[in-house]
PDB file of C-alpha atoms in Angstrom:
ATOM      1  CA  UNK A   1      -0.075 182.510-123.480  1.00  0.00           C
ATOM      2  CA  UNK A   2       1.621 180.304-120.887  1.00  0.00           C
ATOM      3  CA  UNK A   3      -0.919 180.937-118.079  1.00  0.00           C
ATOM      4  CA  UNK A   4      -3.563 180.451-120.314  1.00  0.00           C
ATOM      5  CA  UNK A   5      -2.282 176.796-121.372  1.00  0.00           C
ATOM      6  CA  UNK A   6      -1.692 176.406-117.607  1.00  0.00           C
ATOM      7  CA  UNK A   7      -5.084 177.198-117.046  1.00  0.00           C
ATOM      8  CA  UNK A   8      -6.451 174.965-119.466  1.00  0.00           C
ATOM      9  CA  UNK A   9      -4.524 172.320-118.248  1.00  0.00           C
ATOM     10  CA  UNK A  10      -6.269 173.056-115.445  1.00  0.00           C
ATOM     11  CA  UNK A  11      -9.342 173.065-116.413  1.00  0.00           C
ATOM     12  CA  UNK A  12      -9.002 169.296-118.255  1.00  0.00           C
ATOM     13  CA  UNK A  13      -8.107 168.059-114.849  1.00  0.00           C
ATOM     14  CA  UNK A  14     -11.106 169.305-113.167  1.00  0.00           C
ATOM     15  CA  UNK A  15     -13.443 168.088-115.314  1.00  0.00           C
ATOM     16  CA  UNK A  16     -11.389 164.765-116.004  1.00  0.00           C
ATOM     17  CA  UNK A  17     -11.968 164.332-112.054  1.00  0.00           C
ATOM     18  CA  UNK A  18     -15.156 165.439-112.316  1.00  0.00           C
ATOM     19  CA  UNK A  19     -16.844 163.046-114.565  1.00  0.00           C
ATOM     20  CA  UNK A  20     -14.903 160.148-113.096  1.00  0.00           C
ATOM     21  CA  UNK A  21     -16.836 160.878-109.625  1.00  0.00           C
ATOM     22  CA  UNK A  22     -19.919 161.189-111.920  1.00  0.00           C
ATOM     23  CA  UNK A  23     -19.463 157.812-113.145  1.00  0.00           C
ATOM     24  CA  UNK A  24     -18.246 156.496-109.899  1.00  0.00           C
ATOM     25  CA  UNK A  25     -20.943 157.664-107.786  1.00  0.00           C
ATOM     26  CA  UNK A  26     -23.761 156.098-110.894  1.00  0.00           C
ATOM     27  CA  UNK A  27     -21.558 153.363-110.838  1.00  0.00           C
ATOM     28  CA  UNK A  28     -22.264 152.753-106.935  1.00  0.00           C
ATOM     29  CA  UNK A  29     -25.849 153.359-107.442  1.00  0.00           C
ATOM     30  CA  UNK A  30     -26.230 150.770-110.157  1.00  0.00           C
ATOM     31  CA  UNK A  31     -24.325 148.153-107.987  1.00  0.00           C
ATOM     32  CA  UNK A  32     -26.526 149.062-105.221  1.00  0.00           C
ATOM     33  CA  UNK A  33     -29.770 148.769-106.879  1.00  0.00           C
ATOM     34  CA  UNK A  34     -28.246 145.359-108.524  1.00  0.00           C
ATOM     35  CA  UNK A  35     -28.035 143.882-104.988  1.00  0.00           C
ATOM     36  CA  UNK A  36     -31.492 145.148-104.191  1.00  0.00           C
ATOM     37  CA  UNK A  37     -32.803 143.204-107.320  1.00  0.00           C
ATOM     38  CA  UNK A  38     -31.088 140.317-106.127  1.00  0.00           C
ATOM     39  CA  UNK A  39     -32.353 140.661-102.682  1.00  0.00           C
ATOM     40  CA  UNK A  40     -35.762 140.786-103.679  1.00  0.00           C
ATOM     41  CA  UNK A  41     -35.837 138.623-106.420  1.00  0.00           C
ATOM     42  CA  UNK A  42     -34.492 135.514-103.673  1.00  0.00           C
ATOM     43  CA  UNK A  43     -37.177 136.526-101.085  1.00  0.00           C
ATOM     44  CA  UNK A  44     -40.140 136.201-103.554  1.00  0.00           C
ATOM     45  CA  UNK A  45     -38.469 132.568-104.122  1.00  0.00           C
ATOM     46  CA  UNK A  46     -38.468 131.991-101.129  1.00  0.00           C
ATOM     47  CA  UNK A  47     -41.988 132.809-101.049  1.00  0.00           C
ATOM     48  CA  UNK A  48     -44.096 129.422-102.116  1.00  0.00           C
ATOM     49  CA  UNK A  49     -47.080 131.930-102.978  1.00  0.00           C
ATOM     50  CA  UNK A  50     -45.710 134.904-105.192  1.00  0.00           C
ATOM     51  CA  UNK A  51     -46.576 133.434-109.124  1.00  0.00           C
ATOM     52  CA  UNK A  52     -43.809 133.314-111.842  1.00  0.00           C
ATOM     53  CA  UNK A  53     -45.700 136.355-113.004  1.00  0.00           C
ATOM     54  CA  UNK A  54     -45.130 138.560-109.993  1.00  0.00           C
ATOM     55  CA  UNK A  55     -41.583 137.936-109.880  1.00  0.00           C
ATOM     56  CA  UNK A  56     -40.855 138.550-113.895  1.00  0.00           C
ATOM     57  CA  UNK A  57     -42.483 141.767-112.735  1.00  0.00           C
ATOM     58  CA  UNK A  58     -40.244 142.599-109.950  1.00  0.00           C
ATOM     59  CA  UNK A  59     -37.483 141.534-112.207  1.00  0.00           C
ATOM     60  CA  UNK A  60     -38.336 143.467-115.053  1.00  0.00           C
ATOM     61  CA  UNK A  61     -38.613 146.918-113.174  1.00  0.00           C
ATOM     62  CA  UNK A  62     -35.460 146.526-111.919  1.00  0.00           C
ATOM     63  CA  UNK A  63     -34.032 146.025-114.830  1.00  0.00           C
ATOM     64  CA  UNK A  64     -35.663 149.056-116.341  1.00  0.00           C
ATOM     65  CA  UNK A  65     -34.007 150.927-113.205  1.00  0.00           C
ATOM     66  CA  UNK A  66     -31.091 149.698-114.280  1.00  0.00           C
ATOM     67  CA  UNK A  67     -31.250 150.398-117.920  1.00  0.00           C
ATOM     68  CA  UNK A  68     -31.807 153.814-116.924  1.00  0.00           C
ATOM     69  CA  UNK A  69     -28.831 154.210-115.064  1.00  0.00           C
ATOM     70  CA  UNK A  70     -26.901 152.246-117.363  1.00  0.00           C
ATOM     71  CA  UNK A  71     -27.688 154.992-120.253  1.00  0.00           C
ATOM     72  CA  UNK A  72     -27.412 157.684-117.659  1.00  0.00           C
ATOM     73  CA  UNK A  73     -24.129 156.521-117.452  1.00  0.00           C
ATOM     74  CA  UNK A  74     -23.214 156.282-120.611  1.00  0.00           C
ATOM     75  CA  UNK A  75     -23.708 159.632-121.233  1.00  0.00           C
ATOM     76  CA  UNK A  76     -22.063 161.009-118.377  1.00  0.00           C
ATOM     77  CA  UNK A  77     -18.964 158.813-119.880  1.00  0.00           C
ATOM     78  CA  UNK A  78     -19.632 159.780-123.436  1.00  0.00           C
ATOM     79  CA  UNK A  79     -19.934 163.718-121.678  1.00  0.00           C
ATOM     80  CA  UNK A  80     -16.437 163.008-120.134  1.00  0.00           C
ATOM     81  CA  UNK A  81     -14.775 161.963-123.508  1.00  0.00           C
ATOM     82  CA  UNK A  82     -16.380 164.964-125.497  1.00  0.00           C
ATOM     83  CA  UNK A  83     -15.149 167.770-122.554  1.00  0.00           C
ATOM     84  CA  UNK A  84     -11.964 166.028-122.553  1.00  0.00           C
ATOM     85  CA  UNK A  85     -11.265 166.127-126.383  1.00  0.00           C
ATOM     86  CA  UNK A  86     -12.348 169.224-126.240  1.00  0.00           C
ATOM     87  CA  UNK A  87     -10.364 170.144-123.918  1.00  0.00           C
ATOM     88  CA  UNK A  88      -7.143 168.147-125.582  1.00  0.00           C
ATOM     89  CA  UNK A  89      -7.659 170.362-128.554  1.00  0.00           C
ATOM     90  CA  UNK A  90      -8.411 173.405-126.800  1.00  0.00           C
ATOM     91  CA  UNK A  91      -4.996 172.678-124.917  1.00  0.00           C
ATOM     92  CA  UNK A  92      -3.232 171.430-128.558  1.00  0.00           C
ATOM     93  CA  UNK A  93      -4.451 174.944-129.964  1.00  0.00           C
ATOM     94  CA  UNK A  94      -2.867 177.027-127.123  1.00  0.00           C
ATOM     95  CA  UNK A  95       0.493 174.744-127.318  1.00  0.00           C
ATOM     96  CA  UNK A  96       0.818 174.791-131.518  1.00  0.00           C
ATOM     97  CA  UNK A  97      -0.065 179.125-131.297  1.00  0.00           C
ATOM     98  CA  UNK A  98       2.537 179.273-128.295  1.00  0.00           C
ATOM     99  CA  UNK A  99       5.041 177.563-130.498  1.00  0.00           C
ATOM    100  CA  UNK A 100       4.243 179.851-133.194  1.00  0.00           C
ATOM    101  CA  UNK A 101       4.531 182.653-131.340  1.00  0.00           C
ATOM    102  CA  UNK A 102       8.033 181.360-130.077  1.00  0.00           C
ATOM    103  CA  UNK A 103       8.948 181.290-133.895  1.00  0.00           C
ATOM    104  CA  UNK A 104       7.933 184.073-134.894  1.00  0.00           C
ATOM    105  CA  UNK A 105       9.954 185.950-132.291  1.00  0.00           C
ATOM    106  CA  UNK A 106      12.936 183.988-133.243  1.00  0.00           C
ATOM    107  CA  UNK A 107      12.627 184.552-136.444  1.00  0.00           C
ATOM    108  CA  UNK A 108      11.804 188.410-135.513  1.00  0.00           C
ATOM    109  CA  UNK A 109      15.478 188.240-133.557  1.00  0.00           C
ATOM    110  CA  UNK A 110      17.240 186.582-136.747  1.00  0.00           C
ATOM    111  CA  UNK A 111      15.897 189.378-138.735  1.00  0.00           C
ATOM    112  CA  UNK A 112      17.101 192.253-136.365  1.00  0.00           C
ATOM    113  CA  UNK A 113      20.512 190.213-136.245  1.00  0.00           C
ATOM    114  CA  UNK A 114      20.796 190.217-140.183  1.00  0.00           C
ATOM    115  CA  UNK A 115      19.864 193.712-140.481  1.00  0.00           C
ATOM    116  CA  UNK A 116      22.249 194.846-137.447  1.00  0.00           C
ATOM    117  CA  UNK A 117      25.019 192.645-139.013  1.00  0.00           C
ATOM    118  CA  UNK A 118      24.310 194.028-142.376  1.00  0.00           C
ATOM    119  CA  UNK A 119      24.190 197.661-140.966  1.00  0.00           C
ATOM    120  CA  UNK A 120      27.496 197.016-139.166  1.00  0.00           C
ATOM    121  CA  UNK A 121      28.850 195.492-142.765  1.00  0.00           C
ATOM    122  CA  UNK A 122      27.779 198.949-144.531  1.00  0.00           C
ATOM    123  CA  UNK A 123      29.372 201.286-141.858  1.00  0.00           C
ATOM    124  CA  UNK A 124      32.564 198.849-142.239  1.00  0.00           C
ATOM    125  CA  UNK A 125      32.424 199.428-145.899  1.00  0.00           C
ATOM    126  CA  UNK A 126      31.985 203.032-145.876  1.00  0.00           C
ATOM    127  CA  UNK A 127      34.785 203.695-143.345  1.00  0.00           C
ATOM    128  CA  UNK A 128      37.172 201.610-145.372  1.00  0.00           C
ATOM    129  CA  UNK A 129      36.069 203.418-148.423  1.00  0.00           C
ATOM    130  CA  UNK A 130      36.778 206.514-146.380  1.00  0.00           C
ATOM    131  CA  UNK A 131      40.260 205.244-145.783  1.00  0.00           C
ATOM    132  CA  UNK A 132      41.037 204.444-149.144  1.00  0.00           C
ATOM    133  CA  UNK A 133      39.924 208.089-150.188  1.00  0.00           C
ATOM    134  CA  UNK A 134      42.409 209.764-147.739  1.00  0.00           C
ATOM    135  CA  UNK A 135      45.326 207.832-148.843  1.00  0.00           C
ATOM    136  CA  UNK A 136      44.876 208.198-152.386  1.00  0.00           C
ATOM    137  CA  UNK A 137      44.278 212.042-151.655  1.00  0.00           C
ATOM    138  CA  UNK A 138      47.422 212.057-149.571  1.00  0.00           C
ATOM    139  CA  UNK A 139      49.403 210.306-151.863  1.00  0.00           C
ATOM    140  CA  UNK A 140      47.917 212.112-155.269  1.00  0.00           C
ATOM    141  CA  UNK A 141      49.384 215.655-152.616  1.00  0.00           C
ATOM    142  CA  UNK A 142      51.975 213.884-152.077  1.00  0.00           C
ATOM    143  CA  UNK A 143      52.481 213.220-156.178  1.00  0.00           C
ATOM    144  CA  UNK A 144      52.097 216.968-156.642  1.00  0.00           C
ATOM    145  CA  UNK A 145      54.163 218.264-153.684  1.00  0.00           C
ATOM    146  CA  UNK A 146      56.848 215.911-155.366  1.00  0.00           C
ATOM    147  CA  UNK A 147      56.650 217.124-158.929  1.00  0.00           C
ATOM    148  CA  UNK A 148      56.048 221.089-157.842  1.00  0.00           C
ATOM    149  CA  UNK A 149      59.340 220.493-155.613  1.00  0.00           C
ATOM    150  CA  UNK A 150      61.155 219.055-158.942  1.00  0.00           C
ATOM    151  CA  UNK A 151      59.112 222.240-161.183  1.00  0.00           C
ATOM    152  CA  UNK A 152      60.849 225.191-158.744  1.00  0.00           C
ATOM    153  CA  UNK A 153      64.264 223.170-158.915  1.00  0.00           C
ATOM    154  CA  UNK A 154      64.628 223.058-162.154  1.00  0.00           C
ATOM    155  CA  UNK A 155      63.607 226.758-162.632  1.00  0.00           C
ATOM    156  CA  UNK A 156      66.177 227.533-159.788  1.00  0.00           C
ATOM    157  CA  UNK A 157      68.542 225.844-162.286  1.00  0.00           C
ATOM    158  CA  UNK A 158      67.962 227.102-165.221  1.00  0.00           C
ATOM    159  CA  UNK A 159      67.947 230.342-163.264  1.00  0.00           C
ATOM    160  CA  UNK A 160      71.002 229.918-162.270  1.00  0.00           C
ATOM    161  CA  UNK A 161      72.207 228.852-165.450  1.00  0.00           C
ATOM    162  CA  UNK A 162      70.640 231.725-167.180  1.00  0.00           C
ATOM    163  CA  UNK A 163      72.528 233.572-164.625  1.00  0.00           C
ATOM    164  CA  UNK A 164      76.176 232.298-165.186  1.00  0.00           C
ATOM    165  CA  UNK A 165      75.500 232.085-168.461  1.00  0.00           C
ATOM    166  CA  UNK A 166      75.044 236.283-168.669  1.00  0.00           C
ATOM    167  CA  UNK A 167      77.959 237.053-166.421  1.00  0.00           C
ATOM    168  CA  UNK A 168      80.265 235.272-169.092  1.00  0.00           C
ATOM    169  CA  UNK A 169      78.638 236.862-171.870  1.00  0.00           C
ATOM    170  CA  UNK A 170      78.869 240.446-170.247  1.00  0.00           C
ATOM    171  CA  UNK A 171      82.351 239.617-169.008  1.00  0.00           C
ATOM    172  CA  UNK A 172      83.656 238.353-172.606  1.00  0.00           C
ATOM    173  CA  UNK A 173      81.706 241.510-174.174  1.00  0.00           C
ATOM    174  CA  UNK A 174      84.013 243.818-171.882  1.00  0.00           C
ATOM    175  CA  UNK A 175      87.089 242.045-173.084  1.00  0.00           C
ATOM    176  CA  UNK A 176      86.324 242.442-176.557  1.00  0.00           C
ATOM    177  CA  UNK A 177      85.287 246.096-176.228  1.00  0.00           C
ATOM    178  CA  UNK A 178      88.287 247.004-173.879  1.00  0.00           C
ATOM    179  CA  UNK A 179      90.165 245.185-176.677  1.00  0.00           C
ATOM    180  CA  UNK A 180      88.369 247.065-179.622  1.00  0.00           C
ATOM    181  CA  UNK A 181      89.375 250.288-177.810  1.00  0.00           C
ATOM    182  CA  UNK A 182      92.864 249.384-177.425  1.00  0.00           C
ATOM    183  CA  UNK A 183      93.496 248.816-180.923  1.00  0.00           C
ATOM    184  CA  UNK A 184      91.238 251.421-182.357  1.00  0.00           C
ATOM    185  CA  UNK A 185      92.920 254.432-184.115  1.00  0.00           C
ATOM    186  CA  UNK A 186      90.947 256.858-182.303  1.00  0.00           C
ATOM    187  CA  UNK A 187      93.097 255.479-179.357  1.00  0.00           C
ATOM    188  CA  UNK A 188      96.515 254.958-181.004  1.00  0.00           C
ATOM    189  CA  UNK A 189      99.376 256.983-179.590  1.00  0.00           C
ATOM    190  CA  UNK A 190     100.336 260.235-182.563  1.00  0.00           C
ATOM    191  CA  UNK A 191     103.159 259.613-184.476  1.00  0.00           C
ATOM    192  CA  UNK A 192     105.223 263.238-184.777  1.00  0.00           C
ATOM    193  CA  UNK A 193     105.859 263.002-188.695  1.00  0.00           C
ATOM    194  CA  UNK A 194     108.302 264.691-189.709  1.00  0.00           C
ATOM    195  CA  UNK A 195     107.955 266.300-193.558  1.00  0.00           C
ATOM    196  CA  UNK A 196     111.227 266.833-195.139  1.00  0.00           C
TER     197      UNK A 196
END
């Protein structure tokens, strides 16, 4: 896109300098044939013999040389204007779909920034998320570990309590039976009676 504007550019300057030798070079011709009209015209006046006639003559076919050239002219000008606007436009055109294009690419790199942000903003989110799961499963183990630790000591305690609990029951049951035995009368020590 660049090279073509710079080529178009140019391209106006060639036929800018083009036309203006057109015109330059028709403009040199008219001037010329001016100052052979003038010549002319001043040596039939100086000419006793040559009628009024003759010279309107002379004077009016130069001046229909000149007309000539004068509308040649004018259309080589009006030639150079058209190219040139054409040209102008042609170079407007290739400036206005160069800027376009130059928006549309920065507007292509905004998007890919957005999205690329916005991508980055999801991963964030999801690792953070991730985060948050892990601690709440380490602390919810951590929770369980706790109360399964407080579970087995209570059951060591009543265990243990269970366990003292049966040693004094057995040991107070052997009291009480060696006791029983003691004063039983199965065990009491024979009397000799005496019958008189």
């Amino acid at each position: 896109m660049i090279k073509e504007l710079e080529r178009s550019q140019r391209q106006l300057q060639t036929i800018r300098q083009y036309y203006e030798d057109e015109m330059l070079n028709l403009q040199d011709q008219i001037m010329a044939v001016e100052r052979e009209r003038d010549q002319v015209l001043s040596s039939l006046g100086s000419k006793k013999q040559q009628s009024e006639e003759q010279v309107h003559k002379v004077k009016m076919e130069f001046e229909k040389r000149l007309d000539t050239m004068q509308q040649e002219l004018n259309q080589v000008r009006l030639m150079a204007q058209m190219k040139t606007e054409s040209e102008k436009n042609k170079i407007s055109d290739q400036r206005k779909n160069k800027e376009l294009l130059q928006l549309e690419k920065e507007t292509r790199q905004r998007d890919n920034q957005v999205r690329m942000l916005e991508l980055q903003n999801r991963q964030e989110d999801a690792i953070l998320k991730r985060k948050h799961e892990e601690v709440s499963q380490l602390r919810k183990r951590q929770r369980d570990s706790s109360a399964s630790s407080r579970v087995m000591a209570k059951n060591r305690a009543n265990l243990s309590h269970k366990n003292s609990s049966g040693k004094t029951s057995s040991s107070s049951a052997s009291r009480h039976k060696s006791a029983a035995l003691l004063f039983s009368p199965k065990c009491s020590p024979r009397r000799n009676v005496s019958y008189t």
